[in-house]
mmCIF file of C-alpha atoms and ligand atoms in Angstrom:
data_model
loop_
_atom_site.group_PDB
_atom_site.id
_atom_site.type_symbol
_atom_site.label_atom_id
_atom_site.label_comp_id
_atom_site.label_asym_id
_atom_site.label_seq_id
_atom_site.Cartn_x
_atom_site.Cartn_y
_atom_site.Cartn_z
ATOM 1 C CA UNK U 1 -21.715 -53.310 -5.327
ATOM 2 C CA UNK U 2 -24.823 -51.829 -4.830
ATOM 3 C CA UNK U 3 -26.866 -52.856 -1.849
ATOM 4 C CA UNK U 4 -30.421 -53.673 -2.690
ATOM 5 C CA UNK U 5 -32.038 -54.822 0.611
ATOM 6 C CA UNK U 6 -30.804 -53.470 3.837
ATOM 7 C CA UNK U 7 -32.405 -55.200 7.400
ATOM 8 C CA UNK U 8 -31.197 -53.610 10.407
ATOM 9 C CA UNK U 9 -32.432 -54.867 14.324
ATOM 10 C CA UNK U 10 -35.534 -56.284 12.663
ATOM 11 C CA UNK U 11 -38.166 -58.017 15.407
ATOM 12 C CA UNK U 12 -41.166 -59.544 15.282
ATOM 13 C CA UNK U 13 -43.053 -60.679 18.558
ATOM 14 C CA UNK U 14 -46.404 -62.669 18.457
ATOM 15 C CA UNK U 15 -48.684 -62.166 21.316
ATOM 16 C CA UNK U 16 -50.044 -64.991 23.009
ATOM 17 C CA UNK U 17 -53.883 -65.381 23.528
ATOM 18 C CA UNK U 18 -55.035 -67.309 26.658
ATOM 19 C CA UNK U 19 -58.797 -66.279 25.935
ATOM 20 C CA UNK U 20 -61.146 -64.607 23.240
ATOM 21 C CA UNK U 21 -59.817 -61.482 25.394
ATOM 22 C CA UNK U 22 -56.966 -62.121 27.591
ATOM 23 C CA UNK U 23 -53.446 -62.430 26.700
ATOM 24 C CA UNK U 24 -49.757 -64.231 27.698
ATOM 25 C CA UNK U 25 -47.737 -61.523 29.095
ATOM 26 C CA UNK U 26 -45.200 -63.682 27.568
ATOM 27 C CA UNK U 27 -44.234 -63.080 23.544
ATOM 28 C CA UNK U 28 -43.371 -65.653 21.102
ATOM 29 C CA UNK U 29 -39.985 -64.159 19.536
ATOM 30 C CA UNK U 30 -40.317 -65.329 15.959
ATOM 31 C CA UNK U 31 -37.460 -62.934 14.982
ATOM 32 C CA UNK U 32 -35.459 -60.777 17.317
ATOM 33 C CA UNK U 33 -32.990 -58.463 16.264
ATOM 34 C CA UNK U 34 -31.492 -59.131 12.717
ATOM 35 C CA UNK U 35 -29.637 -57.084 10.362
ATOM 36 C CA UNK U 36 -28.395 -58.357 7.276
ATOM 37 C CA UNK U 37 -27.570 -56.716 3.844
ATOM 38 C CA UNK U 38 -28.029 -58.154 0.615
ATOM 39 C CA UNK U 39 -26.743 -56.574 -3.104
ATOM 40 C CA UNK U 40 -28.013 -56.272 -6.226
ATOM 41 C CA UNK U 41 -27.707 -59.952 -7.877
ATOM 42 C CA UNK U 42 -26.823 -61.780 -4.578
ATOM 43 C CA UNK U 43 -28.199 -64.695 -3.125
ATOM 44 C CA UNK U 44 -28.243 -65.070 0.330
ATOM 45 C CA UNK U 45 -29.243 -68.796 1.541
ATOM 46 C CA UNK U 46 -31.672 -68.627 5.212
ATOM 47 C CA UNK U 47 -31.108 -71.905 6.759
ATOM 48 C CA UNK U 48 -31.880 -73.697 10.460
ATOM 49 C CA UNK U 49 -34.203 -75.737 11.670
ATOM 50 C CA UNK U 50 -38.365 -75.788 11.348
ATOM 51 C CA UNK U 51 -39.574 -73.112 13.561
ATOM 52 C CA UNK U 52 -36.497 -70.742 13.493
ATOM 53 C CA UNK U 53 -38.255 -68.099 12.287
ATOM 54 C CA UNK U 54 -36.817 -67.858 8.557
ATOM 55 C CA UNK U 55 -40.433 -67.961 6.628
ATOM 56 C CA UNK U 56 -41.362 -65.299 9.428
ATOM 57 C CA UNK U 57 -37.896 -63.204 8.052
ATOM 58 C CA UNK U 58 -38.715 -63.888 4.477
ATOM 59 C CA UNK U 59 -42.342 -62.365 4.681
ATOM 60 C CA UNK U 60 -41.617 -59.557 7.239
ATOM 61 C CA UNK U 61 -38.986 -58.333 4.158
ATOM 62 C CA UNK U 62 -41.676 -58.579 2.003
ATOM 63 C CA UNK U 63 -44.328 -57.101 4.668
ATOM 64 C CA UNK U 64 -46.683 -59.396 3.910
ATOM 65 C CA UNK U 65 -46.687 -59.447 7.909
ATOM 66 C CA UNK U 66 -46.007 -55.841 9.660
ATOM 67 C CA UNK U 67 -42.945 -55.796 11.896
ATOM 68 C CA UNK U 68 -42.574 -55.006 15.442
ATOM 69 C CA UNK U 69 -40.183 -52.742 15.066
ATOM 70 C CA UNK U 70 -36.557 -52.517 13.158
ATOM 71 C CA UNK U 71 -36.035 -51.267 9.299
ATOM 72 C CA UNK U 72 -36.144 -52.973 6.226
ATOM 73 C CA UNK U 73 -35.089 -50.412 3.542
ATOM 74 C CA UNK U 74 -35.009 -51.785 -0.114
ATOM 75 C CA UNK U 75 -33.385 -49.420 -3.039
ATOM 76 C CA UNK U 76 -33.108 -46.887 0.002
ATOM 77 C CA UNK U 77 -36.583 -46.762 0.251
ATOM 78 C CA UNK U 78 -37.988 -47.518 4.091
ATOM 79 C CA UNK U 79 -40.746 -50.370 3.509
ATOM 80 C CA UNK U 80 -41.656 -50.498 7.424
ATOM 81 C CA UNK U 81 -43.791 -47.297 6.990
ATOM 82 C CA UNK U 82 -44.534 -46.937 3.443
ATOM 83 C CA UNK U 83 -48.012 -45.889 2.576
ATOM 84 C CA UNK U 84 -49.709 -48.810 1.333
ATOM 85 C CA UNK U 85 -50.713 -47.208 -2.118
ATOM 86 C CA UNK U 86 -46.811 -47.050 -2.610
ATOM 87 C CA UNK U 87 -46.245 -50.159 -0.975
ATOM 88 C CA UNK U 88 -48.480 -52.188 -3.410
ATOM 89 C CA UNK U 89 -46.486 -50.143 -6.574
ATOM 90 C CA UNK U 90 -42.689 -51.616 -5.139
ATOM 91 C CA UNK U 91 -44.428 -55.212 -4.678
ATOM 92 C CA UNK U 92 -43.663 -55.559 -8.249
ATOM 93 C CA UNK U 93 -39.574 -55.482 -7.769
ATOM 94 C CA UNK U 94 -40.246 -58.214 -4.572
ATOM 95 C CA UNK U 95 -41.974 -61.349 -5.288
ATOM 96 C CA UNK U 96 -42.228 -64.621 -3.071
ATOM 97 C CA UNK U 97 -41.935 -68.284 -4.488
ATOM 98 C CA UNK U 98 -44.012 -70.152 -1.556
ATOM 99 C CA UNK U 99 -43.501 -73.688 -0.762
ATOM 100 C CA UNK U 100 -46.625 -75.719 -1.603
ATOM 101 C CA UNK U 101 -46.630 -74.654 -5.222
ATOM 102 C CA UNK U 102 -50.164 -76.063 -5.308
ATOM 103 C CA UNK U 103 -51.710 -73.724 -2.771
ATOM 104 C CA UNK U 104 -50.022 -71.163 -3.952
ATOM 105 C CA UNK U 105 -52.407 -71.170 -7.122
ATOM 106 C CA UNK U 106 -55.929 -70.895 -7.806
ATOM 107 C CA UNK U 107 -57.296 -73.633 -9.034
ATOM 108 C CA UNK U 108 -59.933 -72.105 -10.553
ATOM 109 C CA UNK U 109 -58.009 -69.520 -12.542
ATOM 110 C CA UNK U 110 -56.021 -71.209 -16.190
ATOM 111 C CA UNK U 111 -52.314 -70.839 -16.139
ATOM 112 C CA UNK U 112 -52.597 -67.714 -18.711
ATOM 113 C CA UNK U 113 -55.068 -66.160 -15.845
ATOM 114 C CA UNK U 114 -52.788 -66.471 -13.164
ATOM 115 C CA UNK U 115 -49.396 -65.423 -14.982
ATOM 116 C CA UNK U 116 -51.156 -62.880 -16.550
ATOM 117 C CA UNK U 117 -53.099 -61.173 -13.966
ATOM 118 C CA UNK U 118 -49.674 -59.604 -12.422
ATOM 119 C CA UNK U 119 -49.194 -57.932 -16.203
ATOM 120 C CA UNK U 120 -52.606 -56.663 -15.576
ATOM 121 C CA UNK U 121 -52.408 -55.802 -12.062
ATOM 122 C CA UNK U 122 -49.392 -53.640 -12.957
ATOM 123 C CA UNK U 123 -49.867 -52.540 -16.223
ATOM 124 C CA UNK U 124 -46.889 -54.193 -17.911
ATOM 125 C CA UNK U 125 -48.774 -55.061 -21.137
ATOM 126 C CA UNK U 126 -51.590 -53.794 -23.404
ATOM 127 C CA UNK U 127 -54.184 -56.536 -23.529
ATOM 128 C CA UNK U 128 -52.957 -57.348 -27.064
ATOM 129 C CA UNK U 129 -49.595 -58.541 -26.230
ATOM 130 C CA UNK U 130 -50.233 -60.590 -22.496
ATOM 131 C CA UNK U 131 -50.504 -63.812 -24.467
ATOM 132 C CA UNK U 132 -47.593 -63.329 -25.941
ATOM 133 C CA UNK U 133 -45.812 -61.832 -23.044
ATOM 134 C CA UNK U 134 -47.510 -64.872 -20.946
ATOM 135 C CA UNK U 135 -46.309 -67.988 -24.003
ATOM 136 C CA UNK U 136 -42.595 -66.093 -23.790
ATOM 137 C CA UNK U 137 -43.417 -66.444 -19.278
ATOM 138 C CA UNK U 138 -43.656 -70.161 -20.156
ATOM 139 C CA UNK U 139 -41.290 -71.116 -22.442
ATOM 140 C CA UNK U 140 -38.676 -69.301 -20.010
ATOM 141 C CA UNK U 141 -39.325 -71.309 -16.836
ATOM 142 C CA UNK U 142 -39.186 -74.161 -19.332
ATOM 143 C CA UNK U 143 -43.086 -74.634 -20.086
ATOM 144 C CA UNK U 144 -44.771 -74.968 -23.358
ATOM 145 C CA UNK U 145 -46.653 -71.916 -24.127
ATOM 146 C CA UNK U 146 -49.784 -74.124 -24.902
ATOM 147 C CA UNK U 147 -50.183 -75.110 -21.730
ATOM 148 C CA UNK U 148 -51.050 -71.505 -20.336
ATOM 149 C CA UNK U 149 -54.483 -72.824 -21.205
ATOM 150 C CA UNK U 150 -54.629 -75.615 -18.461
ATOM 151 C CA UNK U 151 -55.624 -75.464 -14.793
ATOM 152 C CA UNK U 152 -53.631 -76.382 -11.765
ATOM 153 C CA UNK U 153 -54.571 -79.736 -11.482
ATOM 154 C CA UNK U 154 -53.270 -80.719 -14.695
ATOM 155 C CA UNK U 155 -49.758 -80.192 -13.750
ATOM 156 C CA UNK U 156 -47.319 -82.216 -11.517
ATOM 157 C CA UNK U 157 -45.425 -80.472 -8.518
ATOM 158 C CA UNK U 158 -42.177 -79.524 -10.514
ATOM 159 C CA UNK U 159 -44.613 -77.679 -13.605
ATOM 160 C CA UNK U 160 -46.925 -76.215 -10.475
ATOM 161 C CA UNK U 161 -43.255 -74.619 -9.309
ATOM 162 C CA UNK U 162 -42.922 -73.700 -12.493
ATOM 163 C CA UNK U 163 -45.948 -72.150 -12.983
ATOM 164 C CA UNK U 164 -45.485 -69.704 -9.377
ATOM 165 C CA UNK U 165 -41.708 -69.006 -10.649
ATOM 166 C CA UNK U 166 -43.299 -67.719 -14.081
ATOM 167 C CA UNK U 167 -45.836 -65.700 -12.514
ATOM 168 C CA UNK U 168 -43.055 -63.891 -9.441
ATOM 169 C CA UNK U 169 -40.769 -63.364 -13.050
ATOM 170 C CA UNK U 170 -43.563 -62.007 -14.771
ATOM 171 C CA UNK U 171 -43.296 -58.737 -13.488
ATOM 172 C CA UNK U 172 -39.834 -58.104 -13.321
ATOM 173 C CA UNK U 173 -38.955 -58.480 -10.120
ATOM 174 C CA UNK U 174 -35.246 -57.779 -8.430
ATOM 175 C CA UNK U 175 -35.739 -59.579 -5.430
ATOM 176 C CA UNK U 176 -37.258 -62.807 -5.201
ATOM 177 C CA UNK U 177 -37.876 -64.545 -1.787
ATOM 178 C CA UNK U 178 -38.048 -68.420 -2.243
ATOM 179 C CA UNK U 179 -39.252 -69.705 0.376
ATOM 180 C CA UNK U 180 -38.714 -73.569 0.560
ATOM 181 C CA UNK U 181 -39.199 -73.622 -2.864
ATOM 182 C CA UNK U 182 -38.183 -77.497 -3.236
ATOM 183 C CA UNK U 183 -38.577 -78.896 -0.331
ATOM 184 C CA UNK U 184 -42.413 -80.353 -1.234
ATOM 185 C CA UNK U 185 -41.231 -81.498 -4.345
ATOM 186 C CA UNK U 186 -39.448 -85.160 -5.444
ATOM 187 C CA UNK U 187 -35.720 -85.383 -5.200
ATOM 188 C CA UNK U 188 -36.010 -85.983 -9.005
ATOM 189 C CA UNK U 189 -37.486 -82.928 -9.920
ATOM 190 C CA UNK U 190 -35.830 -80.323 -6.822
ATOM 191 C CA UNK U 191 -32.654 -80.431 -8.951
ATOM 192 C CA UNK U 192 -34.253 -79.704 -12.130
ATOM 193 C CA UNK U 193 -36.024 -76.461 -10.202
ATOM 194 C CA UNK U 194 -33.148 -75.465 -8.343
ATOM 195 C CA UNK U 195 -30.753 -75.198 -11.498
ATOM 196 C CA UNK U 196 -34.114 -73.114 -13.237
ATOM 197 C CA UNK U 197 -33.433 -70.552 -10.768
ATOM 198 C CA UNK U 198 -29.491 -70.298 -10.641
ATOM 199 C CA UNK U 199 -30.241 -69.775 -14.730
ATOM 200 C CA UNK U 200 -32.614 -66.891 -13.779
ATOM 201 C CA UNK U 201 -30.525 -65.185 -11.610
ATOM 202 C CA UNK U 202 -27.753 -65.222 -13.475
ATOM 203 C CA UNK U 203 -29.662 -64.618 -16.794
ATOM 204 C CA UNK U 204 -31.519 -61.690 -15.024
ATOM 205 C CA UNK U 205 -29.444 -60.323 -12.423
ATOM 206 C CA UNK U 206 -32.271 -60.913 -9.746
ATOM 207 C CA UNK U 207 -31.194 -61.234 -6.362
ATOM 208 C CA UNK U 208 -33.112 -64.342 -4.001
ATOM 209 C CA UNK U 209 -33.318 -64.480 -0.187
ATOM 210 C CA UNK U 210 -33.076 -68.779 -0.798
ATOM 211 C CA UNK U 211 -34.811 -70.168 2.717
ATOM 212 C CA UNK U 212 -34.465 -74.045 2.854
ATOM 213 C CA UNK U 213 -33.303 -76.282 5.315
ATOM 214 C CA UNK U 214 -31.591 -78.683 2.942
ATOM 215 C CA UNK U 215 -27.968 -77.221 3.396
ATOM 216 C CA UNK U 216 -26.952 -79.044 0.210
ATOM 217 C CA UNK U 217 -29.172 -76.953 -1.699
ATOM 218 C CA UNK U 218 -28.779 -73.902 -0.093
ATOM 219 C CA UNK U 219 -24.720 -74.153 -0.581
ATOM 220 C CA UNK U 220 -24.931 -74.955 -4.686
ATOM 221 C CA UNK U 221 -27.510 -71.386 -4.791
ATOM 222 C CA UNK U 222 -25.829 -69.298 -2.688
ATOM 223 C CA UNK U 223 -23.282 -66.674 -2.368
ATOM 224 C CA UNK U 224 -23.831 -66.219 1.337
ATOM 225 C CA UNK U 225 -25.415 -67.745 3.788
ATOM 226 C CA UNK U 226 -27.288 -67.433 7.063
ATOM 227 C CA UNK U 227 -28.166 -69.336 9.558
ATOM 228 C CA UNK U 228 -30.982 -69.119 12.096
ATOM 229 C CA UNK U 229 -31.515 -70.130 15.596
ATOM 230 C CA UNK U 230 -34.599 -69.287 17.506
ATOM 231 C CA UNK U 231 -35.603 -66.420 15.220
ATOM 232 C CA UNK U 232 -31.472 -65.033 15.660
ATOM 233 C CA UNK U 233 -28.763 -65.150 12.853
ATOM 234 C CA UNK U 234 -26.141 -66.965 14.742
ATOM 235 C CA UNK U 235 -23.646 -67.373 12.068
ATOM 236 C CA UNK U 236 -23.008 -65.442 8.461
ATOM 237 C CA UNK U 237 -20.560 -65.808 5.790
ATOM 238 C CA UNK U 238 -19.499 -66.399 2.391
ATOM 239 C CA UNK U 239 -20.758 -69.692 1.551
ATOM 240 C CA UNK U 240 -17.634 -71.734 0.995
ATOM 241 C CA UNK U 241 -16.113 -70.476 4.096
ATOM 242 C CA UNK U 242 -19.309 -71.435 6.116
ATOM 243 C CA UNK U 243 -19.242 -74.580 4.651
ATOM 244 C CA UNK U 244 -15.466 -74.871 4.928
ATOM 245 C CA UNK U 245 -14.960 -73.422 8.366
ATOM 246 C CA UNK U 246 -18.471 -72.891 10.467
ATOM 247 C CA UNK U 247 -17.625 -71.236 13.506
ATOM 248 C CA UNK U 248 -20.560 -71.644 15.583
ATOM 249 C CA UNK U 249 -21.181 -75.077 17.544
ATOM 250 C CA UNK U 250 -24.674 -74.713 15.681
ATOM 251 C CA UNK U 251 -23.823 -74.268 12.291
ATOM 252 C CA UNK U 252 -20.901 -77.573 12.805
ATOM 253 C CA UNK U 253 -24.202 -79.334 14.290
ATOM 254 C CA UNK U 254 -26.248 -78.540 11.297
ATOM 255 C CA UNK U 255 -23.487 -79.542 8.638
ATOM 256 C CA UNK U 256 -22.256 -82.538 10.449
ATOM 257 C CA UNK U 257 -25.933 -83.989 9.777
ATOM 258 C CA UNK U 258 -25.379 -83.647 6.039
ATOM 259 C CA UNK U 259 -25.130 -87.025 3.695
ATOM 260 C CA UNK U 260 -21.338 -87.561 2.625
ATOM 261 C CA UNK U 261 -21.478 -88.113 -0.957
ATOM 262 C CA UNK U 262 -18.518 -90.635 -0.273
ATOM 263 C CA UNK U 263 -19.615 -93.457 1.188
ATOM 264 C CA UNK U 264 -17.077 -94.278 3.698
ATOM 265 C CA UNK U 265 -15.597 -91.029 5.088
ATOM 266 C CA UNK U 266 -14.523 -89.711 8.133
ATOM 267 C CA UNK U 267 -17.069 -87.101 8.956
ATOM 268 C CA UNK U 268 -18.223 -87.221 12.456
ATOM 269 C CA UNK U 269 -21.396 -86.311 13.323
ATOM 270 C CA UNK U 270 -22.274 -84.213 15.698
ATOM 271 C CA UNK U 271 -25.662 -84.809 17.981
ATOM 272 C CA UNK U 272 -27.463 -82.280 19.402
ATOM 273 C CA UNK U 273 -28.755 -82.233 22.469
ATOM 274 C CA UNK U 274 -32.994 -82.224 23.504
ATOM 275 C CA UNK U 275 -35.375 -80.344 21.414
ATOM 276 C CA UNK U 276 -35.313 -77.146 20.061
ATOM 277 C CA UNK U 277 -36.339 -74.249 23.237
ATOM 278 C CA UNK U 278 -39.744 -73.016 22.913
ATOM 279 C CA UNK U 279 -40.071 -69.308 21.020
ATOM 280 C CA UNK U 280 -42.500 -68.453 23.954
ATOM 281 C CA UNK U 281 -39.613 -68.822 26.982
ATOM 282 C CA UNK U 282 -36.290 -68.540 25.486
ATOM 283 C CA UNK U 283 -33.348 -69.854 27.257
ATOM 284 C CA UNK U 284 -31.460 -66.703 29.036
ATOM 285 C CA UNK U 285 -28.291 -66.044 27.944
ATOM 286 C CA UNK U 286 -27.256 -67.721 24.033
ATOM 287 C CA UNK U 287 -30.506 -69.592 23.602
ATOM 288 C CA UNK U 288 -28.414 -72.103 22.128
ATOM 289 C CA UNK U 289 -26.964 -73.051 25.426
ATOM 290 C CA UNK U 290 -28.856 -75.573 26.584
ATOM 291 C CA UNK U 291 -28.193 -77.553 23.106
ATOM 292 C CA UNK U 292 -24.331 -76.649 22.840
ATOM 293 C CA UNK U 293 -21.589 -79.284 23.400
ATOM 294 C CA UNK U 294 -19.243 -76.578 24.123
ATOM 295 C CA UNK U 295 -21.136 -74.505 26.256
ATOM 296 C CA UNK U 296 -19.576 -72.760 29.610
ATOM 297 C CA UNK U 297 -21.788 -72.562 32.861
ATOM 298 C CA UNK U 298 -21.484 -69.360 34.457
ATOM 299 C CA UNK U 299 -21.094 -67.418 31.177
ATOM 300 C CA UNK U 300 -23.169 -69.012 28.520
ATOM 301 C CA UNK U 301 -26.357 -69.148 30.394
ATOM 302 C CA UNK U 302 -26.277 -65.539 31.382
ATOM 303 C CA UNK U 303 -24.618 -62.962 28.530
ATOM 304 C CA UNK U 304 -26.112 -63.179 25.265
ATOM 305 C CA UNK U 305 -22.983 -63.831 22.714
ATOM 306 C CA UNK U 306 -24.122 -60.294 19.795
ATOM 307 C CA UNK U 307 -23.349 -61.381 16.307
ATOM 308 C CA UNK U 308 -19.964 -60.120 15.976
ATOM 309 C CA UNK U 309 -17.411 -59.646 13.204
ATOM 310 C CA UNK U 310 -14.465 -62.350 12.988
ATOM 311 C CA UNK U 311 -10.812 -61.773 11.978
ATOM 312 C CA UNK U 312 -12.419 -62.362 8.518
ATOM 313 C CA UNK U 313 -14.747 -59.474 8.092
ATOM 314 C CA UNK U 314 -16.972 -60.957 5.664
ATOM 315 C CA UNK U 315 -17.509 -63.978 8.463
ATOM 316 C CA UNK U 316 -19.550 -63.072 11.753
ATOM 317 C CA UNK U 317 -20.796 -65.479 14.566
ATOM 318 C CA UNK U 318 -22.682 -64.861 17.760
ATOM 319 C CA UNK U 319 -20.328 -67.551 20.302
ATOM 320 C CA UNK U 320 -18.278 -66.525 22.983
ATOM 321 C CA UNK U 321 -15.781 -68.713 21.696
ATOM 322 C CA UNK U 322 -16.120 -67.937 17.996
HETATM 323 FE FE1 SF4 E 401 -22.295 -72.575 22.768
HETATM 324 FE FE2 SF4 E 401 -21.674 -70.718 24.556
HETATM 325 FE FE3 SF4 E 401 -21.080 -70.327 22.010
HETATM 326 FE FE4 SF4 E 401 -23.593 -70.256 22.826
HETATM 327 S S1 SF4 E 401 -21.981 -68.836 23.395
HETATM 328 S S2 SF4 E 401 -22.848 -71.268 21.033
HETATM 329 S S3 SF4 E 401 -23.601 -71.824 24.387
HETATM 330 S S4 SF4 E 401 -20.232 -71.924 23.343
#
């Protein structure tokens, strides 16, 4: 299999201003230290709670914001200190689905503008053919080529989705990031989305970094799956032996909070405890300590459990007592 994005010990630490000059000593850690691989035609779910640092992962892949330090490498090529002339020509192969499909577009520019600017932008298609190349956009994210001549505001949430999916597929990307790509939209309409892009991936080989925090979702789009806690992967694996067997007290927290569909069984949910740490002043030791039902004084709050391979080699968690 051929690996198409390759992160390795990837950080990213906001400074803290106190005044218009002064600054915190301290750092926010948005995301400290993660390595992950991903192959051509994979999807790799991000999940974990708001604030984890998973939107922060998705657009330091995409270096929309510059890293402070680690590698991202994508078709061997080192992004982190690619010249931004060269930069701007491999955007076209990584595209981002944002969240508020609304903001995401301008509302002054018609649905042919928008979709067709990236043809442009790139040089994809002589001027002749972008309409056509633009109706044939539509009609595959499931849009009616005559309404590339509306605006924004004409559409509902699920056709605005549409819309940004047509414009990341418009120039032929390999990697998409989709970043909470249904979570503003109606429950209605997130299944209707979601099953649009399992048909694109599989139609077009593209490979998605999927971040969501709906677990549900993340399980039916992905192949793998990661999960975040305070800007760390604490737990990766195949997704039906994540979802089978999670290994980490935070990933059995996470999925213990999930609706049964049967109404009436056994599962027994698991509470966790206080709030989620502050990025600024993470606990020592696993940050997940002071959270953890089985955590062990003495060791817990003072070594940091590394993300380590389990018997299954395909399955890693960073626990102790993995
Ligand atoms: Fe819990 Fe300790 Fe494992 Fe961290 S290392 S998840 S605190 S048991």
């Amino acid at each position: 299999m051929t690996v198409l994005l390759k992160v390795d010990k990837l950080e990213k630490f906001f400074p803290v201003q106190t005044g218009m000059f002064s600054f915190d000593r301290r750092k926010v850690h948005a995301v400290d230290d993660v390595s992950f691989a991903l192959t051509a035609g994979e999807t790799l779910g991000l999940v974990g709670e708001s604030g984890c640092g998973k939107s922060t992962l998705g657009r330091l892949i995409l270096r929309l914001i510059e890293p402070s330090s680690g590698s991202v490498r994508f078709q061997e090529r080192e992004l982190t200190t690619l010249p931004a002339g060269e930069l701007r020509a491999l955007r076209k192969d990584m595209q981002i689905v944002f969240q508020d499909p609304y903001g995401s577009l301008n509302p002054r520019m018609s649905v042919r503008e928008t979709v067709g600017e990236a043809l442009r932008i790139h040089k994809l298609a002589p001027r002749s053919e972008e309409q056509d190349r633009v109706a044939a956009l539509l009609k595959q994210v499931g849009l009616r080529p005559e309404h590339m001549h509306r605006y924004p505001h004409e559409f509902s949430g699920g056709q605005r989705q549409r819309i940004g999916i047509a414009r990341a597929l418009a120039v032929r990307p390999k990697l998409i990031v989709c970043d909470e790509p249904v979570s503003a939209l109606d429950v209605s309409v997130q299944a209707q989305i979601v099953n649009l892009l399992k048909d694109l991936s599989s139609e077009l080989g593209l490979s998605y970094l999927f971040i969501a925090h709906d677990l549900s979702v993340v399980e039916f789009m992905s192949q793998r799956v990661a999960v975040m806690y305070l800007g760390r992967i604490v737990e990766l694996a195949a997704a039906d032996t994540l979802y089978a067997n999670p290994r980490h007290p935070y990933t059995r927290a996470l999925l213990s909070a999930v609706p049964e569909l049967v109404p009436g069984g056994n599962k027994r949910r698991l509470k966790l405890m206080g709030d989620i740490p502050s990025p600024l002043d993470p606990p020592t030791g696993c940050t997940f300590h002071p959270r953890c039902p089985d955590a062990q004084p003495g060791r817990c709050d003072v070594e940091r459990p590394a993300l380590r391979v389990l018997e299954d080699s395909a399955h890693q968690a960073a626990c102790h007592f993995a």
